[in-house]
Coordinates of C-alpha atoms and ligand atoms in Angstrom, one line a residue:
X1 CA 15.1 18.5 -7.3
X2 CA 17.7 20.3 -8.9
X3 CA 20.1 17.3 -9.3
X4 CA 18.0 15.6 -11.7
X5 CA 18.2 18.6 -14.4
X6 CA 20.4 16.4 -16.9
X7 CA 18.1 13.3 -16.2
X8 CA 15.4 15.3 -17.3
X9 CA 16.9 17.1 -20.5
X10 CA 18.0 13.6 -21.8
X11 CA 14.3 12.8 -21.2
X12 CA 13.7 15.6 -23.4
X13 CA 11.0 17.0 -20.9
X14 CA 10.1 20.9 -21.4
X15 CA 12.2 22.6 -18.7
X16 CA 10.5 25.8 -18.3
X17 CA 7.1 24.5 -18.2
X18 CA 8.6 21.8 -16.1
X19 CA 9.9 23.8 -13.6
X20 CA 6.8 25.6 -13.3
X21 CA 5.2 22.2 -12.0
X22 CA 8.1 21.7 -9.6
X23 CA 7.5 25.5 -8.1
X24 CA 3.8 24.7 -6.9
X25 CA 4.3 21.1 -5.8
X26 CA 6.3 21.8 -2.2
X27 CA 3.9 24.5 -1.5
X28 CA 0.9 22.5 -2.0
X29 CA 2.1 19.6 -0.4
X30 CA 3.4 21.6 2.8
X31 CA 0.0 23.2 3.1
X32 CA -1.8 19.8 2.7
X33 CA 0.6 17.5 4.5
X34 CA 3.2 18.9 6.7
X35 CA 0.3 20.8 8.2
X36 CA -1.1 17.9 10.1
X37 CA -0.2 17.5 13.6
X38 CA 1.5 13.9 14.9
X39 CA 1.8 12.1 11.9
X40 CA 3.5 8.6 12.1
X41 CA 6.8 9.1 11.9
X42 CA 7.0 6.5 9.5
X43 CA 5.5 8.8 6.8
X44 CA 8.8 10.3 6.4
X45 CA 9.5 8.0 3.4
X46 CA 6.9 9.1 1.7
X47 CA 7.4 12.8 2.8
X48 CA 10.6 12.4 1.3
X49 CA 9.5 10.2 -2.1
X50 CA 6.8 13.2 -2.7
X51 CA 10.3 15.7 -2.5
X52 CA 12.1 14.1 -5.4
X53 CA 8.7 13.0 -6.9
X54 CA 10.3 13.7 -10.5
X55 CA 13.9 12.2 -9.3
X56 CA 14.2 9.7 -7.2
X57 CA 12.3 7.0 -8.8
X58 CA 12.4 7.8 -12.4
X59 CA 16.7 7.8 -11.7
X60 CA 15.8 4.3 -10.6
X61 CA 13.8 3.4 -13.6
X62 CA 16.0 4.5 -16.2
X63 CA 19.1 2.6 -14.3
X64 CA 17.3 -0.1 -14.2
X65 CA 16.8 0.4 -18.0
X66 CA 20.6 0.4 -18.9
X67 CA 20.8 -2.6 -17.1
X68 CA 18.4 -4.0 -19.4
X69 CA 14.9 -4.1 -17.8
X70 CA 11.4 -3.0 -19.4
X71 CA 9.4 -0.3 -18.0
X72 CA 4.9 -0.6 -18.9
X73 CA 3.5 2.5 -17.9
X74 CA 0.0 1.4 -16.7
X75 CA -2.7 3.4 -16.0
X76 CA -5.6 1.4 -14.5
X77 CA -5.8 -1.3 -11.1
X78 CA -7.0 -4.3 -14.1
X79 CA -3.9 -4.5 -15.7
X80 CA -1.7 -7.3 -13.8
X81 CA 1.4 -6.2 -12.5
X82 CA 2.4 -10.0 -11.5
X83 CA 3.1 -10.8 -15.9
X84 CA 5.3 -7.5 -15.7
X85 CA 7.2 -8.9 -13.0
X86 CA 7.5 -12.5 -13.8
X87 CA 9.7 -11.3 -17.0
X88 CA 11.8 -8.7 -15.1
X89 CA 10.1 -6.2 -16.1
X90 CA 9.2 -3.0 -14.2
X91 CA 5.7 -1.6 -13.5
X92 CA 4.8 2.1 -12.6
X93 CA 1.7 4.2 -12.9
X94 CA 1.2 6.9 -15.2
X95 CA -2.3 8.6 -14.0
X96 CA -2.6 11.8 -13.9
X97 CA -3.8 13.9 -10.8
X98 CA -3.2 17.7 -11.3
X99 CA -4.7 20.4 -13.2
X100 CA -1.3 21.7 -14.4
X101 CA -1.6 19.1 -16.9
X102 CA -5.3 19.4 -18.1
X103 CA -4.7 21.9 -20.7
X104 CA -2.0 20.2 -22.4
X105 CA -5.0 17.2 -23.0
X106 CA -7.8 19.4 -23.8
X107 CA -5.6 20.4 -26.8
X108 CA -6.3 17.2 -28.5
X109 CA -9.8 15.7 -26.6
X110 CA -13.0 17.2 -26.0
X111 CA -12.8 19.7 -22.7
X112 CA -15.7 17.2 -21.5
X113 CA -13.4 14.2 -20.6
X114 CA -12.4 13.5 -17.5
X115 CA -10.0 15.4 -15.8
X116 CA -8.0 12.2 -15.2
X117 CA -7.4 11.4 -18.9
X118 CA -7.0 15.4 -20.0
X119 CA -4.5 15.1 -17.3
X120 CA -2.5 12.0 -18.3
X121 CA -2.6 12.7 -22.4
X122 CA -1.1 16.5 -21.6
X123 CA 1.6 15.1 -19.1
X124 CA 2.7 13.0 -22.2
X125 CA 2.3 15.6 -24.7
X126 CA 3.6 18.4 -23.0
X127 CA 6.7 16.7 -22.0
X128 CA 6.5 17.5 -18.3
X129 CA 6.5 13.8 -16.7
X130 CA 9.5 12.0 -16.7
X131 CA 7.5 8.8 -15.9
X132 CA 5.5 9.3 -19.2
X133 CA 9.1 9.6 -21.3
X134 CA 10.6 6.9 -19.5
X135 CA 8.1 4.0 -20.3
X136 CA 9.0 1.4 -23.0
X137 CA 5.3 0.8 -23.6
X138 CA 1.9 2.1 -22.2
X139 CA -0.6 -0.4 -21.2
X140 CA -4.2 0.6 -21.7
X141 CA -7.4 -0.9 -21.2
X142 CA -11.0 -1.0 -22.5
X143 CA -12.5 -0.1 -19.4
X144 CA -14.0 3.3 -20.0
X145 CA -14.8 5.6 -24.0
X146 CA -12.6 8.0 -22.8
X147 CA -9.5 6.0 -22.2
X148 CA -10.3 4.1 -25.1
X149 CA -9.5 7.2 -27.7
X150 CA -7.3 8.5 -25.6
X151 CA -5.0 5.1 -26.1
X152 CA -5.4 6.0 -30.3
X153 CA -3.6 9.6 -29.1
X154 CA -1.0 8.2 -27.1
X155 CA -0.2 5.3 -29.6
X156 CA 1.0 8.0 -32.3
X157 CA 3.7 9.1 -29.8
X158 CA 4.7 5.9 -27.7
X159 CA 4.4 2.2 -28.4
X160 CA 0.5 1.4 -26.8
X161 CA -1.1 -2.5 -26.1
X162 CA -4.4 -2.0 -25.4
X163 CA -5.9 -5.1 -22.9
X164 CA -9.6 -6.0 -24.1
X165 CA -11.3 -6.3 -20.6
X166 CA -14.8 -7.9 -20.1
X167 CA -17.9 -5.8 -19.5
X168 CA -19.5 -8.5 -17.6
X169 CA -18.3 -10.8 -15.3
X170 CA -19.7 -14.4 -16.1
X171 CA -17.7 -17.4 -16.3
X172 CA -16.8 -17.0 -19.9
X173 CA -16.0 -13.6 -19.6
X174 CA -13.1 -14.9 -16.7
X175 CA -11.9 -16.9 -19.3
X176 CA -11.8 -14.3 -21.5
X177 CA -9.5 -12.4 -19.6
X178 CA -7.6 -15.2 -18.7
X179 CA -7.1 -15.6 -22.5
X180 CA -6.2 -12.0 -22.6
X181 CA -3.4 -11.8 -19.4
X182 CA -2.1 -14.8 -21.6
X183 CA -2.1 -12.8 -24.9
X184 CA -0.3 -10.0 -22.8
X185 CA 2.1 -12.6 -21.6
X186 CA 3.9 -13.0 -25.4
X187 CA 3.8 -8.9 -25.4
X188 CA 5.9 -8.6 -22.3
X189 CA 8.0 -11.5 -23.3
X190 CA 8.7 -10.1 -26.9
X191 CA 9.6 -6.6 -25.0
X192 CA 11.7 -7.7 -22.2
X193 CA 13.2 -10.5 -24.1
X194 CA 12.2 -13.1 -21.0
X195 CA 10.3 -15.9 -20.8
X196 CA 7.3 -16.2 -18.5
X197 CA 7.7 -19.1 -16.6
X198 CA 5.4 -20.8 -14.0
X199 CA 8.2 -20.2 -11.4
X200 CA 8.9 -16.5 -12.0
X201 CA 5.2 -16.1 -12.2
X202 CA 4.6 -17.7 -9.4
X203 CA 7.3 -15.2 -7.4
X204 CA 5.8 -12.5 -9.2
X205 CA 2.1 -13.1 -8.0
X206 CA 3.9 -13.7 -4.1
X207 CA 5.6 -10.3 -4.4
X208 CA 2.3 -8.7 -5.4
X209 CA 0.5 -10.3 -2.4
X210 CA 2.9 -9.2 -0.2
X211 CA 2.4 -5.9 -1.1
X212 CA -1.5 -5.9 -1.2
X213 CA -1.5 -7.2 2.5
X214 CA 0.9 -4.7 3.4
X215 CA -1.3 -2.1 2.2
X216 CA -4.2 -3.9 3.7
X217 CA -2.7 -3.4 7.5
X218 CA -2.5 0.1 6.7
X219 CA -6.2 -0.1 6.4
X220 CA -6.8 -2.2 8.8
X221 CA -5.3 0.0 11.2
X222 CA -8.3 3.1 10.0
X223 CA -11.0 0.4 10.9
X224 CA -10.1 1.4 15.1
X225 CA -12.2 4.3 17.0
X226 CA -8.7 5.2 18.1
X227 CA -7.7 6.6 14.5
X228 CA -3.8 6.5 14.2
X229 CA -3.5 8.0 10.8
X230 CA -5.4 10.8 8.8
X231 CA -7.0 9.7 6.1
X232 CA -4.7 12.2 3.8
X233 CA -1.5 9.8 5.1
X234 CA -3.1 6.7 4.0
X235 CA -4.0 8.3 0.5
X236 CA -0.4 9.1 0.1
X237 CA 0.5 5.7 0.9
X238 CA -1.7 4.6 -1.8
X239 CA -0.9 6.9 -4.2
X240 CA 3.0 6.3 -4.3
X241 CA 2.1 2.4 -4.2
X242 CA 1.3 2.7 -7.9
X243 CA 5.0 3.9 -8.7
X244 CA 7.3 2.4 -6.0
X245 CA 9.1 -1.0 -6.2
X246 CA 6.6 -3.7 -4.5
X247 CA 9.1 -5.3 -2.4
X248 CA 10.1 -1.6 -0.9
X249 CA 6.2 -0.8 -1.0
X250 CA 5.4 -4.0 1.1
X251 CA 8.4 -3.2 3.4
X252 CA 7.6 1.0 4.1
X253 CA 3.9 -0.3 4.6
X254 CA 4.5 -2.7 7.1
X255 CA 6.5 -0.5 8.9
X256 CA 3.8 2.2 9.1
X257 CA 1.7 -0.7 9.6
X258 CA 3.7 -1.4 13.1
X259 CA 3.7 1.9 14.0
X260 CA 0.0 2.5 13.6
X261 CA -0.6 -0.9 15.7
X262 CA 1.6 0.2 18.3
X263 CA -0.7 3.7 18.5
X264 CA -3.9 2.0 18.6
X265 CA -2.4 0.4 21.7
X266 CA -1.3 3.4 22.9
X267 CA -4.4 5.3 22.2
X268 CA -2.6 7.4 19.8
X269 CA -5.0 9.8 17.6
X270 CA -4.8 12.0 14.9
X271 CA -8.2 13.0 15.2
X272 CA -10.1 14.2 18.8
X273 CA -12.4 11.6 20.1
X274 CA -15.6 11.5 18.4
X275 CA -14.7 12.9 14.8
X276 CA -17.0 12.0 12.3
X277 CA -15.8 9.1 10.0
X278 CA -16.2 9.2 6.7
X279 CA -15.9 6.7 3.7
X280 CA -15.0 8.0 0.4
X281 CA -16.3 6.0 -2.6
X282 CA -15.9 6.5 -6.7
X283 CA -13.0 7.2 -9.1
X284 CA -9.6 7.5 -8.5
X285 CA -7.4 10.2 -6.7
X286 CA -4.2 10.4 -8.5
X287 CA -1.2 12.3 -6.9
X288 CA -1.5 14.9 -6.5
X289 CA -5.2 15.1 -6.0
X290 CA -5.5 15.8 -2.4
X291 CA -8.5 17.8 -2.8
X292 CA -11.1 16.1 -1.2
X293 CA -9.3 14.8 1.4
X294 CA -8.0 18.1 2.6
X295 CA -11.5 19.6 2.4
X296 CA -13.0 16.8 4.8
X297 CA -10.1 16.9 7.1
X298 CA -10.6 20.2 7.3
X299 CA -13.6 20.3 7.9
X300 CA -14.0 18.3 10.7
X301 CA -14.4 15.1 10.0
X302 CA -12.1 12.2 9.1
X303 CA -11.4 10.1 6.2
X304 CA -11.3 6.4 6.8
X305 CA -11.9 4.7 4.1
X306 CA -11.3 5.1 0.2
X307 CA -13.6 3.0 -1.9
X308 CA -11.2 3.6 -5.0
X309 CA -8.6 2.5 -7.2
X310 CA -6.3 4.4 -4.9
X311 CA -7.9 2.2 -1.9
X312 CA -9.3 -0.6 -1.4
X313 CA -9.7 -1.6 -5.0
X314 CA -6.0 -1.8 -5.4
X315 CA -5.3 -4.3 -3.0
X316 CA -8.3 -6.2 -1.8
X317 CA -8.4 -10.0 -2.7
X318 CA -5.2 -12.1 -2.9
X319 CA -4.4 -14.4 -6.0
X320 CA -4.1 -17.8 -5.0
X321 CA -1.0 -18.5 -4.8
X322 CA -1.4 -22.5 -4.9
X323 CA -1.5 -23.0 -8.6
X324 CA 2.0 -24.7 -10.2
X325 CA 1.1 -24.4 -14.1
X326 CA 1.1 -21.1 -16.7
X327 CA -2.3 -22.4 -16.8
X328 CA -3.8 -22.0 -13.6
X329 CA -1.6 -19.4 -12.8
X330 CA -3.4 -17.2 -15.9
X331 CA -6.8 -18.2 -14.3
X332 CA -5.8 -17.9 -10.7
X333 CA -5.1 -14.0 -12.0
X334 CA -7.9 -13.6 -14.0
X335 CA -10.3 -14.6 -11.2
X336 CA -8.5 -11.8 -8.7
X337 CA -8.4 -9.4 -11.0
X338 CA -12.3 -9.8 -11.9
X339 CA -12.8 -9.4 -8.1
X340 CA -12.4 -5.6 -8.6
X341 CA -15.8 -4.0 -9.1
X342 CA -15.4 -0.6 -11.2
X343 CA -18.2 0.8 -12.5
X344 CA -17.1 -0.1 -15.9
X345 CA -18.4 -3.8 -15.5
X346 CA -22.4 -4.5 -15.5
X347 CA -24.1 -5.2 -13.2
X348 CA -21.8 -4.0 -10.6
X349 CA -23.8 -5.0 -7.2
X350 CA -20.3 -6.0 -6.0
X351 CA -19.4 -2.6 -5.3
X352 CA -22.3 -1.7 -3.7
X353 CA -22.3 -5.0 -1.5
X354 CA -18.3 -3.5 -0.6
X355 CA -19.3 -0.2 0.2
X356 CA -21.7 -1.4 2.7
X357 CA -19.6 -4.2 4.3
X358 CA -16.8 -1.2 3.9
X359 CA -19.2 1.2 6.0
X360 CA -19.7 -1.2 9.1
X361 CA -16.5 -2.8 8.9
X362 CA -14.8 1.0 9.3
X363 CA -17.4 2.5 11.5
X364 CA -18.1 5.0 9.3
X365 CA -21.2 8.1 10.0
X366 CA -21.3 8.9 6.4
X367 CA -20.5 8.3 3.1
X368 CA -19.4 10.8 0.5
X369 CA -19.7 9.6 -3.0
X370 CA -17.2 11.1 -5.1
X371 CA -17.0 11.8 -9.0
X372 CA -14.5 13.1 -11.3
X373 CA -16.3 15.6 -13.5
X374 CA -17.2 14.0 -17.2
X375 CA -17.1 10.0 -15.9
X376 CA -20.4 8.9 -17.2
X377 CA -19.7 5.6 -15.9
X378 CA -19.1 6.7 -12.0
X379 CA -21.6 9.6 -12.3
X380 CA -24.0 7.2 -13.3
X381 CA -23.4 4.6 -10.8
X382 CA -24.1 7.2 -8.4
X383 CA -27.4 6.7 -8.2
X384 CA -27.4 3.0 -7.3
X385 CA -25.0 4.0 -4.8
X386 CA -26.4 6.7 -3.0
X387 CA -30.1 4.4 -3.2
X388 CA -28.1 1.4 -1.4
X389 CA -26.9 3.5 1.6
X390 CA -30.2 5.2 1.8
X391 CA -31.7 1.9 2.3
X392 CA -29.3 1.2 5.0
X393 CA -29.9 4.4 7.2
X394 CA -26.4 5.4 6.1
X395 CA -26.3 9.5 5.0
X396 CA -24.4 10.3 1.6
X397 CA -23.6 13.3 0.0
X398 CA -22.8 13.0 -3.9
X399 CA -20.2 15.3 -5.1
X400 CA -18.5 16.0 -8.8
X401 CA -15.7 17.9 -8.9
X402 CA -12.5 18.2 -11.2
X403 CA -9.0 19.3 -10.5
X404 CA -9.5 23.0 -10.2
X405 CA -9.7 24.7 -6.9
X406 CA -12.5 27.1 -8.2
X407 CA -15.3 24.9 -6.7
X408 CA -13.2 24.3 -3.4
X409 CA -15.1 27.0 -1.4
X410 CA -18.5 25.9 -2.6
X411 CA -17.4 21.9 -1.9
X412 CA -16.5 22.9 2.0
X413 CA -19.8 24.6 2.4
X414 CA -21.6 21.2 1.5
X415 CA -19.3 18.9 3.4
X416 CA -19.4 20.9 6.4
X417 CA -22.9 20.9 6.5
X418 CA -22.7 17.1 5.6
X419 CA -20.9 16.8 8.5
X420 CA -22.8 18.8 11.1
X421 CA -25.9 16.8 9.7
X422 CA -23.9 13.6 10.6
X423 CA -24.8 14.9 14.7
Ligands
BJ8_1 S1 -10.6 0.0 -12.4 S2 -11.9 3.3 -11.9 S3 -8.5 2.7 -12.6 S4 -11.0 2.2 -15.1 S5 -12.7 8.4 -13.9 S6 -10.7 7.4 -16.7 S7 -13.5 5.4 -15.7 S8 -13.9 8.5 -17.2 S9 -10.2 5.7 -13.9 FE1 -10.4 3.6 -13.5 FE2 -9.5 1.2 -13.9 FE3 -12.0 1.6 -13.2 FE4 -10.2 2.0 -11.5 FE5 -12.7 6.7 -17.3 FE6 -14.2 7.5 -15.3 FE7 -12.1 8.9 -16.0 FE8 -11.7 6.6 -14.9

């Protein structure tokens, strides 16, 4: 990624400390990824996006910039990409999924916060993420205490609109948030200087569908006995979705899409018949938190399923496209967007209604319930979970964990014998 070194000085990034994160990266991904055997081929997009991770697409972003466009950092699945889009603007995530940055956030938040946040403040204040320095503005959300403080922090150093989402999800509170996307409509206007109309919204909200049923063939490809893709592929996928251009997302994921398709026909596997299928559930993977995913495939079994932000949350449930004023547009969003069930809302029996139409529909043996170490609200949810598949005769293992590798040893003895209990 050497090419990008002036790109990433006039970022003002930290170099050295920079490089450091651009030593481990290939390694770890070569001895996560390019380890599996008979991948599509049509992962070598993403093979190569994960190469120039800190290039490629932040080059794009900041040409894009001198050509005039916006770019909202966002950091959570509630936040509707179609209002950025409608006004030109340009969307990418900003999570963060590695340790590397975790110290750089527990310099300014309690060591018991999520990993996710610790991660995400110390990419910004430690200067190592070009995505961080290139965003005009930060979108944040009221969805969870930590984030919530954690927008105060960031606010100091980057210009921060903070989106008031609903803890319930009654009628009123759908109006609420249609209220809300509409407040957040005169934000992205005032920034990008472009009007919101109910024509470039209504190409906006058709791009974003295109992608989410792009993404949703991927998926619907891990629902066959005759797995075509590891679940580790699919996470990748979903991962990049969050930072790619939708149009080119939609396009690469249809064309894995057609190549998984074709394999299921073919009886093409990843996996040896009979490996156990697994559902993950809980929060978020952000790149690069492969962790899990390596652990199970490791292990034995296979991932085929990610109940997540970085899974079925992200793309699930179109937005009705039908609507011809700002109006109905704004609620046609708001309704979609209250379809997602994180734990942050109450009650939730949403998501535990998806996880068990999620387990039948893949054909999953087992469940493992995953949460980031310090989420209250995922941690807490657990139990509701793990009661619901219990009920259903489907086994579940509960695991916390955070971004370090020192409980990786420990996790694999539990999965495994998750696994051989699975028969
Ligand atoms: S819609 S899961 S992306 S809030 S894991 S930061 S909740 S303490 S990430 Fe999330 Fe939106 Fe919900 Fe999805 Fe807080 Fe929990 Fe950390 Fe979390």
């Amino acid at each position: 990624m050497s090419d990008y070194v002036q790109m990433w000085k006039d970022l003002g990034m930290d170099l050295q400390t920079h490089d450091a994160l651009c030593q481990v990266l290939p390694t770890a991904f070569g001895d996560v990824y390019l380890s599996q055997e008979n991948r599509p081929q049509a992962m070598g997009f993403w093979d190569f996006v994960v190469s120039e991770i800190h290039g490629i697409r932040p080059s794009e972003l900041i040409e894009a910039q001198k050509q005039g466009q916006k770019v909202f950092g966002t950091f959570c699945v509630y936040v509707p990409d179609e209002v950025i889009i409608a006004a030109n603007g340009i969307v990418t995530g900003l999570c963060g999924g590695s340790q590397f940055w975790v110290p750089g956030g527990e310099k300014v938040l309690p060591k018991s916060t999520c990993p996710l946040i610790k991660a995400s403040v110390g990419a910004r204040l430690d200067r190592t993420c070009p995505f961080f320095r290139i965003a005009d503005m930060y979108v944040g959300e009221t969805t969870c205490d930590g984030k919530k403080k954690a927008w105060e922090i960031l606010g100091e150093d980057v210009p921060t609109y903070i989106m008031d989402i609903p803890q319930m999800k009654r009628e009123k509170d759908i109006q609420k948030w249609a209220d809300e996307i509409a407040e957040f409509t005169k934000v992205v206007e005032d920034l990008t200087g472009n009007k919101i109309t109910a024509e470039n919204l209504n190409a906006a909200i058709h791009t974003i569908n295109e992608r989410r049923k792009a993404l949703a063939r991927v998926f619907e490809a891990r629902k066959s006995q005759v797995l075509p893709i590891s679940g580790k592929d699919a996470l990748l996928m979903m991962q990049i979705a969050f930072f790619d251009d939708p149009a080119r997302c939609a396009q690469m994921s249809n064309k894995l899409a057609d190549e998984l398709e074709q394999r299921i026909k073919d009886g093409v596997s990843v996996f040896p018949a009979g490996t156990k299928r697994i559902l993950l559930t809980g929060t978020p993977l952000a790149i690069p938190n492969w962790k899990l995913h390596h652990l199970i495939e490791t292990s034995g079994a296979a991932v085929v399923c990610e109940e997540m932000c970085t899974g079925t949350r992200y793309f699930e449930n179109l937005v009705d496209e039908s609507q011809t004023t700002l109006e109905g547009q704004l609620m046609a969003l708001a309704q979609r967007y209250l379809k997602t069930n994180c734990a942050c809302f109450t009650p939730n029996t949403g998501r535990i209604e998806d996880i068990l139409r999620m387990a039948k529909e893949y054909q999953v043996d087992g469940v493992i319930d995953v949460n980031l170490k310090f989420c209250c609200l995922y941690d807490t949810e657990g139990y509701t979970v793990e009661k619901a598949l219990k009920k259903s005769g489907i086994p579940v293992l509960g695991i916390e964990t955070d971004y370090t590798d020192t409980d990786a040893e420990q996790l694999r003895t539990r999965i495994e014998a998750f696994i051989e209990m699975l028969g």
